[in-house]
């Protein structure tokens, strides 16, 4: 069984994003970019399935700027077998990403597609669900456990009330939650090996997908700055202040 893992290049989660002066978006100039953390978890899960003998091949795919090649090399260094880069220099919205992924699914026929539950730059949480709809495949979202047996995959999902387990017929779509696994670091020898693994380059046109954005960003603003706190001498002063502010009786 082949496993397809879509990985997105996003601002590194440790970097505090800066908003452009004109409020048109987030400034990406000279900012450290990395693989979306939920996608690292997806790559790890796919590699573990191959190590267990359940998967035979792990294919990583990214849709984005030419530099997304670095993100794919990271996936290859973690252990993916080959990669596909669909180059587009502008933003690609989740629906267009899902349509391109559908084109790749039609060509590659993977038994499982494992995506992140959301990309930390747009927080859309849409692509996996849209891909399931476009391909007509069953979906198990927010997975904290994935078990393949025969022609089925069991996905344990973190829901408000606790854990829910669903069983899907393969081929299926799974999206990862934070607690599914702890992704491995790529070792130096594996980083070197990854440089010679196959990486195919494509364009959205190869899949007949128009990536013209359908949404217009009206404005992007920084979160309000936190006002400085006040130091109090003791608990009595704290209680008096809270009473004054009307937040304690
Ligand atoms: P989103 O729906 O944008 O929150 O993204 C959910 C998941 O879809 C991500 O965690 C990735 O697995 C996948 N994805 C979204 N955008 C891309 C992209 N441009 N290239 C590859 N995978 C993507």
Coordinates of N, CA and C and ligand atoms in Angstrom, one line a residue:
X1 N 0.8 -1.2 0.0 CA 0.0 0.0 0.0 C 0.9 1.3 0.0
X2 N 0.5 2.2 -0.9 CA 1.2 3.4 -1.0 C 0.6 4.4 0.0
X3 N 1.4 5.3 0.6 CA 0.8 6.3 1.5 C 1.3 7.7 0.9
X4 N 0.3 8.6 0.7 CA 0.6 9.9 0.2 C 0.5 10.9 1.4
X5 N 1.6 11.7 1.5 CA 1.6 12.7 2.7 C 1.8 14.1 2.1
X6 N 0.7 14.9 2.2 CA 0.9 16.3 1.7 C 1.5 17.2 2.9
X7 N 2.6 17.9 2.5 CA 3.3 18.7 3.6 C 3.4 20.1 3.1
X8 N 3.0 21.0 4.0 CA 3.0 22.5 3.6 C 4.2 23.2 4.3
X9 N 4.8 24.1 3.5 CA 5.8 25.0 4.0 C 5.2 26.2 4.7
X10 N 5.4 26.4 6.0 CA 4.8 27.5 6.7 C 5.8 28.2 7.5
X11 N 5.5 29.3 8.1 CA 6.4 30.0 9.0 C 6.7 29.1 10.2
X12 N 7.9 29.0 10.6 CA 8.3 28.1 11.7 C 7.5 28.5 13.0
X13 N 7.0 27.4 13.7 CA 6.1 27.7 14.8 C 6.7 28.5 15.9
X14 N 8.1 28.6 15.9 CA 8.8 29.4 17.0 C 8.9 30.9 16.6
X15 N 8.5 31.2 15.4 CA 8.7 32.6 14.9 C 7.4 33.4 15.2
X16 N 7.6 34.6 15.7 CA 6.4 35.5 16.0 C 6.2 36.2 14.6
X17 N 5.0 35.9 14.0 CA 4.7 36.5 12.7 C 4.6 38.1 12.8
X18 N 5.1 38.8 11.8 CA 5.0 40.2 11.7 C 4.0 40.5 10.6
X19 N 3.1 41.5 10.9 CA 2.1 41.9 9.9 C 2.8 43.0 9.0
X20 N 2.5 42.9 7.7 CA 3.1 43.9 6.8 C 2.5 45.3 7.1
X21 N 3.3 46.4 6.9 CA 2.9 47.7 7.2 C 1.5 48.1 6.7
X22 N 1.2 47.6 5.4 CA -0.1 48.0 4.8 C -1.2 47.1 5.2
X23 N -1.0 46.2 6.1 CA -2.0 45.3 6.6 C -2.5 44.3 5.6
X24 N -1.7 44.0 4.5 CA -2.2 43.2 3.4 C -1.9 41.7 3.7
X25 N -1.1 41.4 4.8 CA -0.8 40.0 5.1 C 0.4 39.9 6.0
X26 N 0.9 38.7 6.2 CA 2.0 38.5 7.1 C 3.3 38.6 6.3
X27 N 4.3 39.3 6.9 CA 5.6 39.5 6.2 C 6.4 38.2 6.2
X28 N 6.7 37.7 5.0 CA 7.5 36.4 5.0 C 9.0 36.7 4.6
X29 N 9.4 38.0 4.5 CA 10.7 38.2 4.1 C 11.7 37.9 5.2
X30 N 12.7 37.1 4.9 CA 13.8 36.7 5.9 C 13.2 36.0 7.1
X31 N 12.1 35.3 7.0 CA 11.5 34.6 8.1 C 11.8 33.1 7.9
X32 N 12.2 32.4 9.1 CA 12.4 31.0 9.0 C 11.2 30.2 8.7
X33 N 11.3 29.4 7.7 CA 10.1 28.6 7.3 C 10.4 27.1 7.6
X34 N 9.4 26.3 7.9 CA 9.6 24.9 8.2 C 8.3 24.1 7.8
X35 N 8.4 22.8 8.0 CA 7.3 22.0 7.7 C 6.2 22.2 8.7
X36 N 4.9 22.3 8.2 CA 3.8 22.4 9.2 C 3.9 21.3 10.2
X37 N 3.8 21.6 11.5 CA 4.0 20.6 12.6 C 3.1 19.4 12.4
X38 N 1.8 19.6 12.1 CA 0.9 18.5 11.9 C 1.3 17.6 10.8
X39 N 2.0 18.2 9.8 CA 2.5 17.4 8.6 C 3.7 16.5 9.0
X40 N 4.5 17.0 9.9 CA 5.6 16.2 10.4 C 5.1 14.9 11.1
X41 N 4.0 15.1 11.8 CA 3.3 14.0 12.5 C 2.8 13.0 11.4
X42 N 2.3 13.6 10.3 CA 1.7 12.7 9.2 C 2.9 11.9 8.6
X43 N 4.0 12.6 8.3 CA 5.1 11.9 7.7 C 5.6 10.8 8.6
X44 N 5.7 11.1 9.9 CA 6.1 10.1 10.9 C 5.2 8.9 10.9
X45 N 3.9 9.1 10.9 CA 2.9 8.0 10.9 C 3.1 7.2 9.7
X46 N 3.3 7.8 8.5 CA 3.4 7.1 7.3 C 4.7 6.2 7.3
X47 N 5.8 6.8 7.8 CA 7.0 6.0 7.9 C 6.9 4.8 8.9
X48 N 6.2 5.1 10.0 CA 6.0 3.9 10.9 C 5.2 2.8 10.3
X49 N 4.2 3.2 9.4 CA 3.4 2.2 8.7 C 4.3 1.4 7.8
X50 N 5.2 2.1 7.1 CA 6.1 1.3 6.2 C 7.1 0.4 7.1
X51 N 7.5 1.0 8.2 CA 8.4 0.1 9.1 C 7.7 -1.1 9.6
X52 N 6.4 -1.0 9.8 CA 5.6 -2.2 10.3 C 5.3 -3.1 9.1
X53 N 5.6 -2.7 7.9 CA 5.3 -3.6 6.7 C 3.9 -3.4 6.2
X54 N 3.2 -2.4 6.7 CA 1.8 -2.1 6.3 C 1.9 -1.3 5.0
X55 N 2.8 -0.3 4.9 CA 2.9 0.5 3.7 C 4.2 0.1 3.0
X56 N 4.1 0.2 1.7 CA 5.3 -0.2 0.9 C 6.1 1.0 0.4
X57 N 5.4 2.2 0.2 CA 6.0 3.4 -0.2 C 5.4 4.6 0.4
X58 N 6.2 5.6 0.7 CA 5.7 6.9 1.3 C 6.1 8.0 0.3
X59 N 5.0 8.7 -0.2 CA 5.3 9.8 -1.2 C 4.9 11.1 -0.5
X60 N 5.8 12.0 -0.4 CA 5.5 13.3 0.1 C 5.2 14.3 -1.0
X61 N 4.2 15.2 -0.8 CA 3.8 16.1 -1.9 C 3.7 17.5 -1.3
X62 N 4.1 18.5 -2.0 CA 3.9 19.9 -1.5 C 3.5 20.8 -2.7
X63 N 2.6 21.7 -2.4 CA 2.1 22.6 -3.4 C 2.5 24.0 -2.9
X64 N 3.4 24.7 -3.6 CA 3.8 26.0 -3.2 C 5.0 26.5 -3.9
X65 N 5.7 27.5 -3.3 CA 6.9 28.1 -4.0 C 8.0 27.1 -4.2
X66 N 8.9 27.4 -5.1 CA 10.0 26.5 -5.5 C 10.8 26.1 -4.2
X67 N 10.9 27.0 -3.2 CA 11.6 26.7 -2.0 C 10.9 25.6 -1.2
X68 N 9.7 25.3 -1.5 CA 9.0 24.2 -0.7 C 9.8 22.9 -1.0
X69 N 10.7 22.9 -1.9 CA 11.6 21.8 -2.1 C 12.3 21.4 -0.8
X70 N 12.7 22.4 -0.1 CA 13.4 22.2 1.2 C 12.5 21.4 2.2
X71 N 11.2 21.7 2.2 CA 10.3 21.0 3.1 C 10.2 19.6 2.6
X72 N 10.2 19.3 1.3 CA 10.1 18.0 0.8 C 11.4 17.2 1.1
X73 N 12.5 17.9 1.1 CA 13.8 17.2 1.4 C 13.8 16.8 2.9
X74 N 13.1 17.6 3.7 CA 13.0 17.2 5.1 C 12.2 16.0 5.3
X75 N 11.1 15.9 4.5 CA 10.3 14.7 4.6 C 11.1 13.5 4.1
X76 N 11.9 13.7 3.0 CA 12.7 12.6 2.5 C 13.8 12.2 3.5
X77 N 14.3 13.2 4.2 CA 15.3 12.9 5.2 C 14.7 12.1 6.4
X78 N 13.5 12.4 6.7 CA 12.8 11.7 7.8 C 12.6 10.2 7.4
X79 N 12.4 10.0 6.0 CA 12.3 8.6 5.6 C 11.3 8.4 4.4
X80 N 10.7 9.5 3.9 CA 9.8 9.3 2.7 C 10.6 8.8 1.6
X81 N 10.0 8.1 0.6 CA 10.8 7.5 -0.5 C 11.0 8.4 -1.6
X82 N 9.9 9.2 -2.0 CA 10.1 10.1 -3.1 C 9.1 11.3 -2.8
X83 N 9.3 12.3 -3.7 CA 8.5 13.5 -3.5 C 8.0 14.1 -4.8
X84 N 6.9 14.9 -4.6 CA 6.3 15.6 -5.8 C 6.1 17.1 -5.3
X85 N 6.7 18.0 -6.1 CA 6.5 19.4 -5.8 C 5.7 20.0 -7.0
X86 N 4.5 20.6 -6.6 CA 3.7 21.3 -7.5 C 3.9 22.8 -7.3
X87 N 4.7 23.4 -8.3 CA 5.2 24.7 -8.1 C 4.1 25.8 -8.4
X88 N 3.9 26.7 -7.5 CA 3.1 27.9 -7.7 C 3.6 29.0 -6.8
X89 N 3.9 30.1 -7.4 CA 4.6 31.1 -6.6 C 3.6 31.9 -5.8
X90 N 2.3 32.0 -6.1 CA 1.4 32.7 -5.3 C 0.7 31.8 -4.2
X91 N -0.2 32.3 -3.4 CA -0.9 31.6 -2.4 C -1.8 30.6 -3.1
X92 N -2.0 29.4 -2.6 CA -2.9 28.4 -3.1 C -3.9 28.1 -2.0
X93 N -5.2 28.4 -2.2 CA -6.2 28.2 -1.2 C -6.5 26.7 -1.0
X94 N -7.1 26.3 0.1 CA -7.3 24.9 0.4 C -8.1 24.2 -0.7
X95 N -9.1 24.8 -1.3 CA -9.9 24.1 -2.3 C -9.0 23.7 -3.5
X96 N -8.1 24.7 -3.9 CA -7.3 24.4 -5.1 C -6.2 23.3 -4.7
X97 N -5.7 23.4 -3.4 CA -4.8 22.4 -2.9 C -5.5 21.0 -3.0
X98 N -6.7 20.9 -2.5 CA -7.5 19.7 -2.5 C -7.7 19.2 -4.0
X99 N -8.0 20.1 -4.9 CA -8.2 19.6 -6.3 C -6.9 19.1 -6.9
X100 N -5.8 19.7 -6.6 CA -4.5 19.2 -7.1 C -4.2 17.9 -6.5
X101 N -4.4 17.8 -5.1 CA -4.2 16.5 -4.5 C -5.1 15.4 -5.1
X102 N -6.3 15.8 -5.5 CA -7.2 14.8 -6.1 C -6.5 14.3 -7.4
X103 N -5.9 15.2 -8.2 CA -5.2 14.8 -9.4 C -4.1 13.8 -9.1
X104 N -3.4 14.1 -8.0 CA -2.3 13.2 -7.7 C -2.8 11.9 -7.2
X105 N -3.9 11.9 -6.4 CA -4.5 10.6 -5.9 C -5.0 9.8 -7.1
X106 N -5.5 10.4 -8.1 CA -6.0 9.7 -9.3 C -4.8 9.0 -10.0
X107 N -3.7 9.7 -10.0 CA -2.5 9.1 -10.7 C -1.8 8.1 -9.9
X108 N -1.7 8.4 -8.6 CA -0.8 7.5 -7.7 C -1.6 6.4 -7.0
X109 N -2.9 6.5 -6.9 CA -3.8 5.5 -6.2 C -3.3 5.1 -4.9
X110 N -3.0 6.0 -3.9 CA -2.5 5.6 -2.6 C -3.6 4.9 -1.8
X111 N -3.3 4.0 -0.9 CA -4.3 3.4 0.0 C -4.7 4.3 1.1
X112 N -3.7 5.2 1.5 CA -4.0 6.2 2.5 C -3.4 7.5 2.1
X113 N -4.2 8.6 2.4 CA -3.6 9.9 2.3 C -3.6 10.4 3.8
X114 N -2.4 10.8 4.3 CA -2.4 11.3 5.7 C -2.0 12.8 5.6
X115 N -2.9 13.6 6.0 CA -2.6 15.1 6.0 C -2.6 15.6 7.5
X116 N -2.1 16.8 7.6 CA -2.2 17.4 8.9 C -3.6 17.9 9.1
X117 N -4.1 18.0 10.4 CA -5.5 18.5 10.6 C -5.6 19.9 10.2
X118 N -4.5 20.7 10.3 CA -4.6 22.1 9.8 C -3.2 22.7 9.6
X119 N -3.1 23.7 8.7 CA -1.9 24.3 8.5 C -1.8 25.5 9.5
X120 N -0.7 25.7 10.2 CA -0.7 26.7 11.2 C -0.6 28.1 10.7
X121 N -0.4 28.3 9.4 CA -0.4 29.7 8.8 C -1.8 30.2 8.5
X122 N -2.7 29.3 7.9 CA -4.0 29.8 7.6 C -5.1 29.2 8.6
X123 N -4.7 28.2 9.4 CA -5.6 27.6 10.3 C -7.0 27.2 9.6
X124 N -6.9 26.8 8.4 CA -8.1 26.5 7.7 C -8.9 25.3 8.1
X125 N -8.1 24.2 8.3 CA -8.7 22.9 8.7 C -9.7 22.5 7.6
X126 N -9.3 22.5 6.4 CA -10.3 22.3 5.3 C -9.8 21.2 4.3
X127 N -8.5 21.2 4.1 CA -8.0 20.5 2.9 C -8.3 19.0 2.9
X128 N -8.1 18.3 4.1 CA -8.3 16.9 4.2 C -9.8 16.6 3.9
X129 N -10.7 17.4 4.5 CA -12.1 17.1 4.4 C -12.5 17.4 2.9
X130 N -12.0 18.4 2.3 CA -12.3 18.7 0.9 C -11.8 17.6 0.0
X131 N -10.6 17.1 0.3 CA -10.0 16.0 -0.5 C -10.9 14.7 -0.4
X132 N -11.4 14.4 0.8 CA -12.3 13.3 1.0 C -13.6 13.5 0.1
X133 N -14.1 14.7 0.1 CA -15.3 14.9 -0.7 C -15.0 14.8 -2.2
X134 N -13.9 15.4 -2.6 CA -13.6 15.3 -4.1 C -13.3 13.9 -4.6
X135 N -12.7 13.1 -3.7 CA -12.3 11.8 -4.1 C -13.4 10.7 -3.8
X136 N -14.4 11.1 -3.0 CA -15.4 10.2 -2.5 C -14.9 9.1 -1.6
X137 N -13.7 9.4 -0.9 CA -13.1 8.5 0.0 C -13.6 8.8 1.4
X138 N -13.7 7.7 2.3 CA -14.0 8.0 3.7 C -12.9 8.8 4.4
X139 N -13.3 9.6 5.5 CA -12.3 10.3 6.2 C -12.3 10.1 7.7
X140 N -11.1 10.1 8.3 CA -11.0 10.0 9.7 C -10.1 11.2 10.1
X141 N -10.8 12.2 10.7 CA -10.1 13.5 11.0 C -9.6 13.5 12.5
X142 N -8.6 14.3 12.7 CA -8.1 14.5 14.1 C -7.6 13.2 14.7
X143 N -6.8 12.4 14.0 CA -6.5 11.1 14.5 C -5.4 11.2 15.6
X144 N -5.7 10.4 16.7 CA -4.7 10.3 17.8 C -4.2 8.8 17.8
X145 N -4.8 8.0 17.0 CA -4.3 6.6 16.8 C -4.8 6.1 15.4
X146 N -3.9 5.4 14.7 CA -4.2 4.9 13.4 C -3.8 3.4 13.3
X147 N -4.7 2.6 13.0 CA -4.4 1.1 12.9 C -4.9 0.5 11.7
X148 N -4.0 0.0 10.8 CA -4.5 -0.6 9.6 C -4.6 -2.1 9.8
X149 N -5.7 -2.7 9.4 CA -5.8 -4.1 9.4 C -6.6 -4.6 8.2
X150 N -5.9 -5.3 7.3 CA -6.6 -5.8 6.1 C -7.0 -4.6 5.2
X151 N -8.2 -4.6 4.9 CA -8.8 -3.6 4.0 C -9.4 -2.4 4.7
X152 N -9.1 -2.3 6.1 CA -9.7 -1.3 6.9 C -8.7 -0.5 7.7
X153 N -9.0 0.7 8.0 CA -8.2 1.5 9.0 C -9.1 2.0 10.1
X154 N -8.6 1.8 11.3 CA -9.3 2.3 12.5 C -8.6 3.6 12.9
X155 N -9.4 4.6 13.1 CA -8.9 5.9 13.5 C -9.5 6.4 14.8
X156 N -8.7 6.6 15.8 CA -9.2 7.1 17.1 C -9.1 8.6 17.0
X157 N -10.2 9.2 17.3 CA -10.3 10.7 17.2 C -10.5 11.4 18.5
X158 N -9.9 12.5 18.7 CA -10.1 13.2 19.9 C -11.2 14.2 19.8
X159 N -12.3 13.9 20.4 CA -13.5 14.7 20.4 C -13.8 15.3 21.8
X160 N -14.7 16.2 21.8 CA -15.0 16.9 23.1 C -15.2 16.0 24.3
X161 N -16.1 14.9 24.0 CA -16.5 14.0 25.1 C -15.4 13.0 25.4
X162 N -14.3 12.9 24.7 CA -13.3 11.8 24.9 C -12.7 11.3 23.6
X163 N -12.7 10.0 23.5 CA -12.1 9.4 22.3 C -13.2 8.7 21.5
X164 N -13.2 8.9 20.2 CA -14.1 8.2 19.3 C -13.3 7.4 18.3
X165 N -13.7 6.1 18.1 CA -13.0 5.3 17.1 C -13.9 5.0 16.0
X166 N -13.4 5.3 14.8 CA -14.2 5.0 13.6 C -13.4 4.0 12.7
X167 N -14.1 3.2 12.0 CA -13.4 2.3 11.0 C -13.8 2.7 9.6
X168 N -12.7 2.8 8.8 CA -12.9 3.3 7.4 C -12.5 2.2 6.5
X169 N -13.2 2.0 5.4 CA -12.7 1.1 4.3 C -11.6 1.8 3.5
X170 N -10.5 1.1 3.3 CA -9.4 1.7 2.4 C -9.9 1.6 1.0
X171 N -9.5 2.6 0.2 CA -8.6 3.7 0.4 C -9.3 4.8 1.2
X172 N -8.5 5.5 2.1 CA -9.2 6.5 2.9 C -8.3 7.7 3.1
X173 N -8.9 8.7 3.8 CA -8.2 10.0 4.1 C -8.1 10.1 5.6
X174 N -6.9 10.4 6.1 CA -6.8 10.6 7.6 C -6.1 12.0 7.8
X175 N -6.6 12.7 8.8 CA -5.8 13.9 9.2 C -5.3 13.7 10.7
X176 N -4.1 14.3 10.9 CA -3.4 14.0 12.2 C -3.7 15.0 13.3
X177 N -3.8 14.6 14.5 CA -3.9 15.5 15.7 C -2.5 15.4 16.3
X178 N -2.3 16.3 17.3 CA -1.0 16.5 17.9 C -0.5 15.3 18.7
X179 N -1.4 14.5 19.3 CA -1.0 13.4 20.1 C -0.8 12.0 19.3
X180 N -0.8 12.1 18.0 CA -0.7 10.8 17.3 C 0.7 10.2 17.5
X181 N 1.7 11.0 17.4 CA 3.1 10.4 17.6 C 4.0 11.6 17.8
X182 N 5.3 11.3 18.1 CA 6.3 12.3 18.2 C 7.3 12.1 17.0
X183 N 7.3 13.1 16.1 CA 8.1 12.9 14.9 C 9.5 12.8 15.2
X184 N 10.2 12.0 14.4 CA 11.7 11.8 14.6 C 12.4 13.0 14.0
X185 N 13.7 13.2 14.4 CA 14.6 14.2 13.8 C 15.3 13.4 12.7
X186 N 15.6 14.1 11.6 CA 16.3 13.5 10.5 C 17.8 13.5 10.9
X187 N 18.5 12.3 10.8 CA 19.9 12.3 11.1 C 20.7 12.9 10.0
X188 N 22.0 13.2 10.3 CA 22.8 13.8 9.2 C 23.0 12.9 8.0
X189 N 23.3 11.6 8.2 CA 23.4 10.7 7.1 C 22.1 10.7 6.3
X190 N 21.0 10.7 6.9 CA 19.7 10.6 6.2 C 19.4 11.9 5.5
X191 N 19.9 13.1 6.0 CA 19.8 14.3 5.3 C 20.6 14.3 4.0
X192 N 21.8 13.7 4.1 CA 22.6 13.5 2.9 C 22.0 12.6 1.9
X193 N 21.5 11.5 2.4 CA 20.8 10.5 1.5 C 19.6 11.1 0.8
X194 N 18.9 12.0 1.5 CA 17.7 12.6 1.0 C 17.9 13.4 -0.3
X195 N 19.2 13.9 -0.4 CA 19.5 14.8 -1.6 C 19.4 14.0 -2.9
X196 N 19.6 12.7 -2.8 CA 19.6 12.0 -4.1 C 18.2 11.2 -4.3
X197 N 17.3 11.4 -3.4 CA 16.0 10.7 -3.6 C 15.2 11.5 -4.6
X198 N 14.3 10.7 -5.4 CA 13.6 11.4 -6.5 C 12.6 12.5 -6.0
X199 N 12.7 13.6 -6.7 CA 11.7 14.7 -6.5 C 11.2 15.2 -7.8
X200 N 10.0 14.9 -8.1 CA 9.4 15.3 -9.4 C 8.8 16.7 -9.3
X201 N 8.9 17.5 -10.4 CA 8.3 18.9 -10.4 C 7.1 18.9 -11.3
X202 N 6.1 19.5 -10.8 CA 4.8 19.6 -11.6 C 4.3 21.0 -11.5
X203 N 3.2 21.3 -12.2 CA 2.5 22.6 -12.1 C 1.1 22.3 -11.9
X204 N 0.3 23.3 -11.3 CA -1.2 23.1 -11.2 C -1.8 22.7 -12.5
X205 N -1.3 23.3 -13.6 CA -1.9 23.0 -15.0 C -1.7 21.6 -15.3
X206 N -0.7 20.9 -14.9 CA -0.6 19.4 -15.1 C -1.8 18.7 -14.6
X207 N -2.5 19.2 -13.6 CA -3.6 18.5 -13.0 C -4.9 19.3 -13.5
X208 N -4.8 20.3 -14.4 CA -5.9 21.0 -14.9 C -6.6 21.8 -13.8
X209 N -5.8 22.3 -12.8 CA -6.4 23.1 -11.7 C -6.1 24.6 -11.9
X210 N -7.2 25.4 -11.8 CA -7.0 26.9 -11.8 C -6.8 27.3 -10.3
X211 N -5.7 27.9 -10.0 CA -5.4 28.2 -8.6 C -5.7 29.7 -8.3
X212 N -6.4 30.4 -9.2 CA -6.7 31.8 -9.0 C -7.5 31.9 -7.6
X213 N -7.0 32.8 -6.7 CA -7.7 32.8 -5.4 C -9.1 33.3 -5.5
X214 N -10.0 32.7 -4.7 CA -11.4 33.0 -4.7 C -11.7 34.0 -3.6
X215 N -10.8 34.1 -2.6 CA -11.0 35.0 -1.5 C -10.1 36.2 -1.6
X216 N -10.6 37.3 -1.0 CA -9.8 38.5 -0.9 C -9.6 38.8 0.5
X217 N -8.3 39.0 0.9 CA -8.0 39.4 2.3 C -8.3 40.9 2.5
X218 N -9.2 41.2 3.4 CA -9.6 42.6 3.6 C -8.5 43.3 4.4
X219 N -8.2 42.7 5.5 CA -7.1 43.3 6.3 C -6.5 42.3 7.3
X220 N -5.3 42.5 7.6 CA -4.6 41.6 8.7 C -4.1 42.5 9.7
X221 N -4.4 42.3 11.0 CA -3.9 43.1 12.1 C -3.2 42.3 13.1
X222 N -2.2 42.9 13.8 CA -1.6 42.2 14.9 C -2.6 42.0 16.1
X223 N -2.4 41.0 16.9 CA -3.3 40.9 18.1 C -3.0 42.2 19.0
X224 N -4.0 42.6 19.8 CA -3.8 43.8 20.6 C -2.6 43.6 21.6
X225 N -1.8 44.6 21.8 CA -0.7 44.5 22.7 C -1.2 44.3 24.2
X226 N -0.6 43.5 24.9 CA -1.0 43.3 26.4 C -0.6 44.5 27.1
X227 N -1.5 45.1 28.0 CA -1.0 46.2 28.8 C -0.2 45.7 30.0
X228 N 0.7 46.5 30.4 CA 1.6 46.1 31.5 C 0.8 45.8 32.8
X229 N 1.3 44.8 33.6 CA 0.6 44.5 34.8 C 1.0 45.5 35.9
X230 N 0.4 45.3 37.1 CA 0.7 46.1 38.3 C 1.2 45.2 39.4
X231 N 2.2 45.6 40.1 CA 2.7 44.8 41.2 C 2.0 45.2 42.5
X232 N 1.5 44.2 43.3 CA 0.9 44.5 44.5 C 1.7 44.0 45.7
X233 N 1.6 44.6 46.8 CA 2.4 44.3 48.0 C 2.0 43.0 48.6
X234 N 0.7 42.8 48.7 CA 0.2 41.6 49.4 C -1.2 41.2 48.9
X235 N -1.7 40.1 49.5 CA -3.0 39.6 49.1 C -4.1 40.6 49.4
X236 N -4.0 41.3 50.5 CA -5.1 42.3 50.9 C -5.2 43.3 49.8
X237 N -4.0 43.8 49.3 CA -4.0 44.9 48.3 C -4.6 44.3 47.0
X238 N -4.3 43.1 46.7 CA -4.8 42.4 45.5 C -6.3 42.3 45.5
X239 N -6.9 41.9 46.7 CA -8.3 41.7 46.8 C -9.0 43.1 46.7
X240 N -8.4 44.1 47.4 CA -9.0 45.5 47.3 C -9.0 46.0 45.9
X241 N -7.9 45.7 45.2 CA -7.9 46.2 43.8 C -9.0 45.5 42.9
X242 N -9.1 44.1 43.1 CA -10.1 43.4 42.4 C -11.5 43.9 42.7
X243 N -11.7 44.2 44.0 CA -13.0 44.7 44.4 C -13.3 46.1 43.7
X244 N -12.3 46.9 43.7 CA -12.4 48.2 43.0 C -12.7 48.1 41.5
X245 N -12.1 47.1 40.9 CA -12.4 46.8 39.5 C -13.7 46.2 39.2
X246 N -14.3 45.7 40.3 CA -15.6 45.1 40.1 C -15.6 43.6 39.7
X247 N -14.4 43.0 39.8 CA -14.3 41.6 39.4 C -14.3 40.7 40.6
X248 N -14.3 41.2 41.9 CA -14.5 40.4 43.1 C -15.5 41.1 44.0
X249 N -16.2 40.2 44.7 CA -17.3 40.9 45.6 C -16.7 41.1 47.0
Ligands
LIG1 P1 -5.4 23.5 5.9 O1 -6.7 23.0 5.4 O2 -4.9 24.7 5.1 O3 -5.5 23.9 7.4 O4 -4.3 22.4 5.8 C1 -4.6 21.0 6.3 C2 -3.5 20.1 5.7 O5 -3.6 20.0 4.3 C3 -2.1 20.5 6.0 O6 -1.7 20.0 7.3 C4 -1.3 19.7 4.9 O7 -1.2 18.3 5.2 C5 -2.3 19.9 3.7 N1 -2.0 21.1 2.9 C6 -2.5 22.3 3.0 N2 -1.9 23.1 2.1 C7 -1.0 22.4 1.5 C8 0.0 22.7 0.5 N3 0.1 23.9 0.0 N4 0.9 21.7 0.1 C9 0.8 20.5 0.7 N5 -0.1 20.2 1.6 C10 -1.0 21.1 2.0

